[in-house]
Structures are given as C-alpha cells and as structure tokens.
Amino acid sequence: MNFNNVTYERSFGTSEQLEPSTAPEIAFAGRSNVGKSSLLNKLFNRKGLAKVSQTPGKTATINFFDGSGVKFVDLPGYGYAKVSKTEKARWSELIEGYFNQEREFALVVSLIDIRHDPSDLDVNMVNFLREADLPFVVALTKADKLSRQQQMKQKAAIKRQLTLDSDTLMVVTSSAKGDGMDELRGLIRDAVA
C-alpha cells in the first residue's frame, strides 16, 4: 500500500447518503480539535488533503479517501461545545449511522490528545469499539508538546483510565514531527493484509 497515492473521494452529510462498503475501511474517530486532519495529512505525506483548521469542529461530514483499494474514513469530531444542538445531533447521527451499517471495518483509529485525560466521550468511544468487537488502536496525538518521559507517563495513565488490556495497541504520534506514523502505517497494512 502506497500512502502517498491516497486521494480524496467523497463526503457525506448524513448516514443515509453513505454508499455500500466495497473495500476494507480504516476509520479515524476522535474529539474535535484532537488533530485528526493533521494526522491524516502526515500519514499520507500530503499537505491539505484533509482540511485542517484552527477552529475545532471543521470536519462536519464523513470524508472518504481512496488508497489503492482501501478506504480511509475521516469521521466528524465529537464533543465540540460551540456548535448548535442540531449540528451536534447531526454529527452524532453521522458517526452512529456509520458504525451501525454493514461495512468492512478493517481498523478504527481512536484518537486521543496525549496531553489530557480521556474525556467521557473518549471513554464511551473506546467502550463502544470494544463492545462492538471492532478492531481498533488508540493513537495518542500531539506528543510533540510533551517530553519523552511525560509521553510514557501519560500513555500508561491513559491505558489505565481506558481500562485497556495488554493486547490493545497504543501509538504515540505527532503530526508536527511525524512521530509514530511509520508504526501506524504498519498497523494499517497489517489490518488490511
């Protein structure tokens, strides 16, 4: 799989618009402002493929990217307080509607900001993935803001807070420095092999 050849395919504003799943899907889920778009751009070695904004909550649709027969799915961020209740409900419907469909879930990357304890919404997402028996990894973002020692301490604390077993993989990432991208690419390759 060549991550450099990933292209934008299509966006959907409601779960009913989603086309049937025809290829393995790698989904990316996380709070607004966790750095999903930045991580995707670094993962694909492309600036601007996924839209990045200083304003949290910019990803308001489900965005599909094609990568040589594998679909990368950028889900809307959850938990952003400065949008209307109607918009929050639409985002929630999008995320739930996506996961409630018959799809070829190869891997879900659950993004959590390493600088903070997981929010209730982060815990709920991980619990949902576990209960739905979906294959997932946790990507801890924004690691460049912490020292290596702080990263390891936070990684261990977050693993405890999420009550993850020893088999659940966690990747420490930094979109600014590219840390963890090779490991994440390897996990994605393994998931679709």
PDB file of C-alpha atoms in Angstrom:
ATOM      1  CA  MET A   1       0.000   0.000   0.000  1.00  0.00           C
ATOM      2  CA  ASN A   2       1.381   3.368  -1.021  1.00  0.00           C
ATOM      3  CA  PHE A   3       0.193   6.004   1.447  1.00  0.00           C
ATOM      4  CA  ASN A   4       1.492   8.750  -0.854  1.00  0.00           C
ATOM      5  CA  ASN A   5      -1.135   7.910  -3.507  1.00  0.00           C
ATOM      6  CA  VAL A   6      -4.228   8.352  -1.338  1.00  0.00           C
ATOM      7  CA  THR A   7      -6.826  10.634  -2.951  1.00  0.00           C
ATOM      8  CA  TYR A   8      -9.954  12.376  -1.712  1.00  0.00           C
ATOM      9  CA  GLU A   9     -13.033  10.539  -2.906  1.00  0.00           C
ATOM     10  CA  ARG A  10     -16.275  11.909  -1.479  1.00  0.00           C
ATOM     11  CA  SER A  11     -18.033  13.461   1.543  1.00  0.00           C
ATOM     12  CA  PHE A  12     -21.406  12.618   3.059  1.00  0.00           C
ATOM     13  CA  GLY A  13     -23.578  14.797   5.299  1.00  0.00           C
ATOM     14  CA  THR A  14     -25.968  12.074   6.534  1.00  0.00           C
ATOM     15  CA  SER A  15     -25.535   8.365   7.150  1.00  0.00           C
ATOM     16  CA  GLU A  16     -28.326   7.578   4.662  1.00  0.00           C
ATOM     17  CA  GLN A  17     -26.165   9.028   1.877  1.00  0.00           C
ATOM     18  CA  LEU A  18     -23.331   6.574   2.564  1.00  0.00           C
ATOM     19  CA  GLU A  19     -22.651   4.205  -0.286  1.00  0.00           C
ATOM     20  CA  PRO A  20     -22.325   0.482   0.437  1.00  0.00           C
ATOM     21  CA  SER A  21     -18.936  -0.644   1.662  1.00  0.00           C
ATOM     22  CA  THR A  22     -16.896  -2.204  -1.154  1.00  0.00           C
ATOM     23  CA  ALA A  23     -13.377  -2.258   0.326  1.00  0.00           C
ATOM     24  CA  PRO A  24     -11.675  -2.526   3.718  1.00  0.00           C
ATOM     25  CA  GLU A  25     -12.183   0.676   5.693  1.00  0.00           C
ATOM     26  CA  ILE A  26      -9.815   2.371   8.126  1.00  0.00           C
ATOM     27  CA  ALA A  27     -11.872   4.849  10.180  1.00  0.00           C
ATOM     28  CA  PHE A  28     -10.496   7.727  12.256  1.00  0.00           C
ATOM     29  CA  ALA A  29     -12.558   8.895  15.248  1.00  0.00           C
ATOM     30  CA  GLY A  30     -11.858  11.434  17.959  1.00  0.00           C
ATOM     31  CA  ARG A  31     -12.867  14.632  19.673  1.00  0.00           C
ATOM     32  CA  SER A  32     -12.944  17.883  17.804  1.00  0.00           C
ATOM     33  CA  ASN A  33      -9.511  19.509  17.894  1.00  0.00           C
ATOM     34  CA  VAL A  34      -7.694  16.202  18.544  1.00  0.00           C
ATOM     35  CA  GLY A  35      -5.732  16.601  15.301  1.00  0.00           C
ATOM     36  CA  LYS A  36      -7.454  14.068  13.007  1.00  0.00           C
ATOM     37  CA  SER A  37      -6.968  16.051   9.809  1.00  0.00           C
ATOM     38  CA  SER A  38      -3.332  16.862  10.641  1.00  0.00           C
ATOM     39  CA  LEU A  39      -2.646  13.204  11.407  1.00  0.00           C
ATOM     40  CA  LEU A  40      -4.236  12.098   8.122  1.00  0.00           C
ATOM     41  CA  ASN A  41      -2.174  14.600   6.131  1.00  0.00           C
ATOM     42  CA  LYS A  42       1.040  13.435   7.827  1.00  0.00           C
ATOM     43  CA  LEU A  43       0.060   9.776   7.377  1.00  0.00           C
ATOM     44  CA  PHE A  44      -0.422  10.364   3.641  1.00  0.00           C
ATOM     45  CA  ASN A  45       2.591  12.716   3.317  1.00  0.00           C
ATOM     46  CA  ARG A  46       0.271  15.353   1.860  1.00  0.00           C
ATOM     47  CA  LYS A  47      -0.466  18.884   2.959  1.00  0.00           C
ATOM     48  CA  GLY A  48      -4.077  19.926   2.588  1.00  0.00           C
ATOM     49  CA  LEU A  49      -5.606  16.584   1.575  1.00  0.00           C
ATOM     50  CA  ALA A  50      -7.689  16.570   4.742  1.00  0.00           C
ATOM     51  CA  LYS A  51      -8.849  20.083   5.594  1.00  0.00           C
ATOM     52  CA  VAL A  52      -7.117  21.490   8.677  1.00  0.00           C
ATOM     53  CA  SER A  53      -8.464  24.460  10.599  1.00  0.00           C
ATOM     54  CA  GLN A  54      -7.594  26.365  13.760  1.00  0.00           C
ATOM     55  CA  THR A  55     -11.314  26.255  14.530  1.00  0.00           C
ATOM     56  CA  PRO A  56     -12.405  22.962  16.148  1.00  0.00           C
ATOM     57  CA  GLY A  57     -15.344  21.184  14.562  1.00  0.00           C
ATOM     58  CA  LYS A  58     -14.455  21.887  10.917  1.00  0.00           C
ATOM     59  CA  THR A  59     -14.951  18.263   9.855  1.00  0.00           C
ATOM     60  CA  ALA A  60     -18.744  18.190   9.717  1.00  0.00           C
ATOM     61  CA  THR A  61     -19.102  15.367   7.184  1.00  0.00           C
ATOM     62  CA  ILE A  62     -17.809  11.834   6.760  1.00  0.00           C
ATOM     63  CA  ASN A  63     -14.946  12.134   4.304  1.00  0.00           C
ATOM     64  CA  PHE A  64     -13.752   9.147   2.293  1.00  0.00           C
ATOM     65  CA  PHE A  65     -10.262   8.847   0.824  1.00  0.00           C
ATOM     66  CA  ASP A  66      -9.178   6.069  -1.540  1.00  0.00           C
ATOM     67  CA  GLY A  67      -5.839   4.348  -1.120  1.00  0.00           C
ATOM     68  CA  SER A  68      -5.307   1.547  -3.619  1.00  0.00           C
ATOM     69  CA  GLY A  69      -8.438  -0.414  -2.748  1.00  0.00           C
ATOM     70  CA  VAL A  70      -8.550   0.664   0.892  1.00  0.00           C
ATOM     71  CA  LYS A  71     -10.922   3.383   2.092  1.00  0.00           C
ATOM     72  CA  PHE A  72      -9.784   5.844   4.741  1.00  0.00           C
ATOM     73  CA  VAL A  73     -12.733   7.365   6.586  1.00  0.00           C
ATOM     74  CA  ASP A  74     -12.439  10.697   8.421  1.00  0.00           C
ATOM     75  CA  LEU A  75     -15.366  10.898  10.848  1.00  0.00           C
ATOM     76  CA  PRO A  76     -16.618  14.201  12.284  1.00  0.00           C
ATOM     77  CA  GLY A  77     -15.089  15.184  15.606  1.00  0.00           C
ATOM     78  CA  TYR A  78     -17.265  14.746  18.647  1.00  0.00           C
ATOM     79  CA  GLY A  79     -17.693  16.866  21.767  1.00  0.00           C
ATOM     80  CA  TYR A  80     -17.236  20.379  20.416  1.00  0.00           C
ATOM     81  CA  ALA A  81     -19.293  22.735  22.581  1.00  0.00           C
ATOM     82  CA  LYS A  82     -19.564  25.748  20.269  1.00  0.00           C
ATOM     83  CA  VAL A  83     -21.980  24.345  17.715  1.00  0.00           C
ATOM     84  CA  SER A  84     -25.752  24.190  17.840  1.00  0.00           C
ATOM     85  CA  LYS A  85     -27.569  21.238  19.364  1.00  0.00           C
ATOM     86  CA  THR A  86     -28.940  20.481  15.905  1.00  0.00           C
ATOM     87  CA  GLU A  87     -25.432  20.270  14.451  1.00  0.00           C
ATOM     88  CA  LYS A  88     -24.218  18.117  17.365  1.00  0.00           C
ATOM     89  CA  ALA A  89     -27.155  15.780  16.808  1.00  0.00           C
ATOM     90  CA  ARG A  90     -26.341  15.556  13.080  1.00  0.00           C
ATOM     91  CA  TRP A  91     -22.690  14.713  13.814  1.00  0.00           C
ATOM     92  CA  SER A  92     -23.779  12.095  16.345  1.00  0.00           C
ATOM     93  CA  GLU A  93     -26.164  10.577  13.787  1.00  0.00           C
ATOM     94  CA  LEU A  94     -23.365  10.513  11.214  1.00  0.00           C
ATOM     95  CA  ILE A  95     -20.957   8.681  13.496  1.00  0.00           C
ATOM     96  CA  GLU A  96     -23.532   6.256  14.908  1.00  0.00           C
ATOM     97  CA  GLY A  97     -25.092   5.729  11.482  1.00  0.00           C
ATOM     98  CA  TYR A  98     -21.695   4.884  10.019  1.00  0.00           C
ATOM     99  CA  PHE A  99     -20.892   2.318  12.697  1.00  0.00           C
ATOM    100  CA  ASN A 100     -24.392   0.793  12.607  1.00  0.00           C
ATOM    101  CA  GLN A 101     -24.096  -0.161   8.928  1.00  0.00           C
ATOM    102  CA  GLU A 102     -22.753  -3.366   7.455  1.00  0.00           C
ATOM    103  CA  ARG A 103     -19.279  -2.181   6.477  1.00  0.00           C
ATOM    104  CA  GLU A 104     -15.846  -3.735   6.000  1.00  0.00           C
ATOM    105  CA  PHE A 105     -14.291  -2.382   9.208  1.00  0.00           C
ATOM    106  CA  ALA A 106     -10.608  -3.285   8.969  1.00  0.00           C
ATOM    107  CA  LEU A 107      -9.462  -0.923  11.727  1.00  0.00           C
ATOM    108  CA  VAL A 108     -10.707   2.040  13.746  1.00  0.00           C
ATOM    109  CA  VAL A 109      -8.090   4.523  14.907  1.00  0.00           C
ATOM    110  CA  SER A 110      -9.382   6.191  18.065  1.00  0.00           C
ATOM    111  CA  LEU A 111      -7.512   9.477  18.529  1.00  0.00           C
ATOM    112  CA  ILE A 112      -6.957  10.924  21.998  1.00  0.00           C
ATOM    113  CA  ASP A 113      -4.902  14.008  22.901  1.00  0.00           C
ATOM    114  CA  ILE A 114      -1.983  12.697  24.989  1.00  0.00           C
ATOM    115  CA  ARG A 115      -1.791  15.941  26.978  1.00  0.00           C
ATOM    116  CA  HIS A 116      -5.141  15.362  28.717  1.00  0.00           C
ATOM    117  CA  ASP A 117      -7.033  12.615  30.470  1.00  0.00           C
ATOM    118  CA  PRO A 118      -9.545  10.910  28.163  1.00  0.00           C
ATOM    119  CA  SER A 119     -12.923  12.661  28.199  1.00  0.00           C
ATOM    120  CA  ASP A 120     -16.133  10.774  28.952  1.00  0.00           C
ATOM    121  CA  LEU A 121     -16.770  10.806  25.192  1.00  0.00           C
ATOM    122  CA  ASP A 122     -13.343   9.240  24.520  1.00  0.00           C
ATOM    123  CA  VAL A 123     -14.071   6.537  27.103  1.00  0.00           C
ATOM    124  CA  ASN A 124     -17.502   5.943  25.538  1.00  0.00           C
ATOM    125  CA  MET A 125     -15.960   5.603  22.065  1.00  0.00           C
ATOM    126  CA  VAL A 126     -13.362   3.064  23.217  1.00  0.00           C
ATOM    127  CA  ASN A 127     -16.007   1.129  25.171  1.00  0.00           C
ATOM    128  CA  PHE A 128     -18.258   1.104  22.111  1.00  0.00           C
ATOM    129  CA  LEU A 129     -15.437  -0.210  19.892  1.00  0.00           C
ATOM    130  CA  ARG A 130     -14.628  -2.902  22.441  1.00  0.00           C
ATOM    131  CA  GLU A 131     -18.277  -3.937  22.935  1.00  0.00           C
ATOM    132  CA  ALA A 132     -18.924  -3.962  19.172  1.00  0.00           C
ATOM    133  CA  ASP A 133     -15.842  -6.164  18.814  1.00  0.00           C
ATOM    134  CA  LEU A 134     -14.362  -3.805  16.207  1.00  0.00           C
ATOM    135  CA  PRO A 135     -10.604  -3.915  15.602  1.00  0.00           C
ATOM    136  CA  PHE A 136      -9.099  -0.708  16.945  1.00  0.00           C
ATOM    137  CA  VAL A 137      -5.923   1.024  18.041  1.00  0.00           C
ATOM    138  CA  VAL A 138      -5.565   4.152  20.142  1.00  0.00           C
ATOM    139  CA  ALA A 139      -3.448   6.926  18.623  1.00  0.00           C
ATOM    140  CA  LEU A 140      -2.258   9.451  21.176  1.00  0.00           C
ATOM    141  CA  THR A 141      -1.883  12.760  19.342  1.00  0.00           C
ATOM    142  CA  LYS A 142       0.101  15.965  19.936  1.00  0.00           C
ATOM    143  CA  ALA A 143       3.000  14.118  21.583  1.00  0.00           C
ATOM    144  CA  ASP A 144       5.473  16.803  20.460  1.00  0.00           C
ATOM    145  CA  LYS A 145       4.043  19.021  23.236  1.00  0.00           C
ATOM    146  CA  LEU A 146       5.450  16.645  25.910  1.00  0.00           C
ATOM    147  CA  SER A 147       8.883  15.268  26.773  1.00  0.00           C
ATOM    148  CA  ARG A 148       9.539  11.554  26.147  1.00  0.00           C
ATOM    149  CA  GLN A 149       9.230  10.880  29.872  1.00  0.00           C
ATOM    150  CA  GLN A 150       5.891  12.730  30.039  1.00  0.00           C
ATOM    151  CA  GLN A 151       4.683  10.817  26.966  1.00  0.00           C
ATOM    152  CA  MET A 152       5.388   7.442  28.569  1.00  0.00           C
ATOM    153  CA  LYS A 153       3.781   8.525  31.851  1.00  0.00           C
ATOM    154  CA  GLN A 154       0.652   9.791  30.062  1.00  0.00           C
ATOM    155  CA  LYS A 155       0.461   6.714  27.833  1.00  0.00           C
ATOM    156  CA  ALA A 156       0.418   4.460  30.908  1.00  0.00           C
ATOM    157  CA  ALA A 157      -2.148   6.670  32.680  1.00  0.00           C
ATOM    158  CA  ILE A 158      -4.465   6.768  29.658  1.00  0.00           C
ATOM    159  CA  LYS A 159      -4.208   2.996  29.224  1.00  0.00           C
ATOM    160  CA  ARG A 160      -5.321   2.583  32.862  1.00  0.00           C
ATOM    161  CA  GLN A 161      -8.109   5.163  32.522  1.00  0.00           C
ATOM    162  CA  LEU A 162      -9.480   3.395  29.432  1.00  0.00           C
ATOM    163  CA  THR A 163      -9.051   0.007  31.157  1.00  0.00           C
ATOM    164  CA  LEU A 164      -7.274  -1.351  28.092  1.00  0.00           C
ATOM    165  CA  ASP A 165      -5.852  -4.843  28.218  1.00  0.00           C
ATOM    166  CA  SER A 166      -2.264  -5.566  27.272  1.00  0.00           C
ATOM    167  CA  ASP A 167      -3.299  -6.623  23.742  1.00  0.00           C
ATOM    168  CA  THR A 168      -4.742  -3.205  22.844  1.00  0.00           C
ATOM    169  CA  LEU A 169      -2.220  -1.238  20.844  1.00  0.00           C
ATOM    170  CA  MET A 170      -1.452   2.409  21.571  1.00  0.00           C
ATOM    171  CA  VAL A 171       0.647   4.554  19.249  1.00  0.00           C
ATOM    172  CA  VAL A 172       2.191   7.823  20.388  1.00  0.00           C
ATOM    173  CA  THR A 173       2.012  10.251  17.449  1.00  0.00           C
ATOM    174  CA  SER A 174       2.977  13.763  16.476  1.00  0.00           C
ATOM    175  CA  SER A 175       1.724  15.296  13.252  1.00  0.00           C
ATOM    176  CA  ALA A 176       4.223  18.127  13.701  1.00  0.00           C
ATOM    177  CA  LYS A 177       7.262  15.818  13.858  1.00  0.00           C
ATOM    178  CA  GLY A 178       5.926  12.699  12.150  1.00  0.00           C
ATOM    179  CA  ASP A 179       6.471  10.533  15.228  1.00  0.00           C
ATOM    180  CA  GLY A 180       4.523   7.283  15.229  1.00  0.00           C
ATOM    181  CA  MET A 181       3.485   7.496  11.568  1.00  0.00           C
ATOM    182  CA  ASP A 182       5.563   4.508  10.431  1.00  0.00           C
ATOM    183  CA  GLU A 183       4.139   2.417  13.279  1.00  0.00           C
ATOM    184  CA  LEU A 184       0.595   3.491  12.403  1.00  0.00           C
ATOM    185  CA  ARG A 185       1.155   2.733   8.708  1.00  0.00           C
ATOM    186  CA  GLY A 186       2.393  -0.733   9.696  1.00  0.00           C
ATOM    187  CA  LEU A 187      -0.722  -1.389  11.791  1.00  0.00           C
ATOM    188  CA  ILE A 188      -2.930  -0.292   8.894  1.00  0.00           C
ATOM    189  CA  ARG A 189      -1.064  -2.543   6.454  1.00  0.00           C
ATOM    190  CA  ASP A 190      -1.453  -5.469   8.866  1.00  0.00           C
ATOM    191  CA  ALA A 191      -5.179  -4.769   9.254  1.00  0.00           C
ATOM    192  CA  VAL A 192      -5.864  -4.966   5.524  1.00  0.00           C
ATOM    193  CA  ALA A 193      -3.433  -7.810   4.743  1.00  0.00           C
TER     194      ALA A 193
END
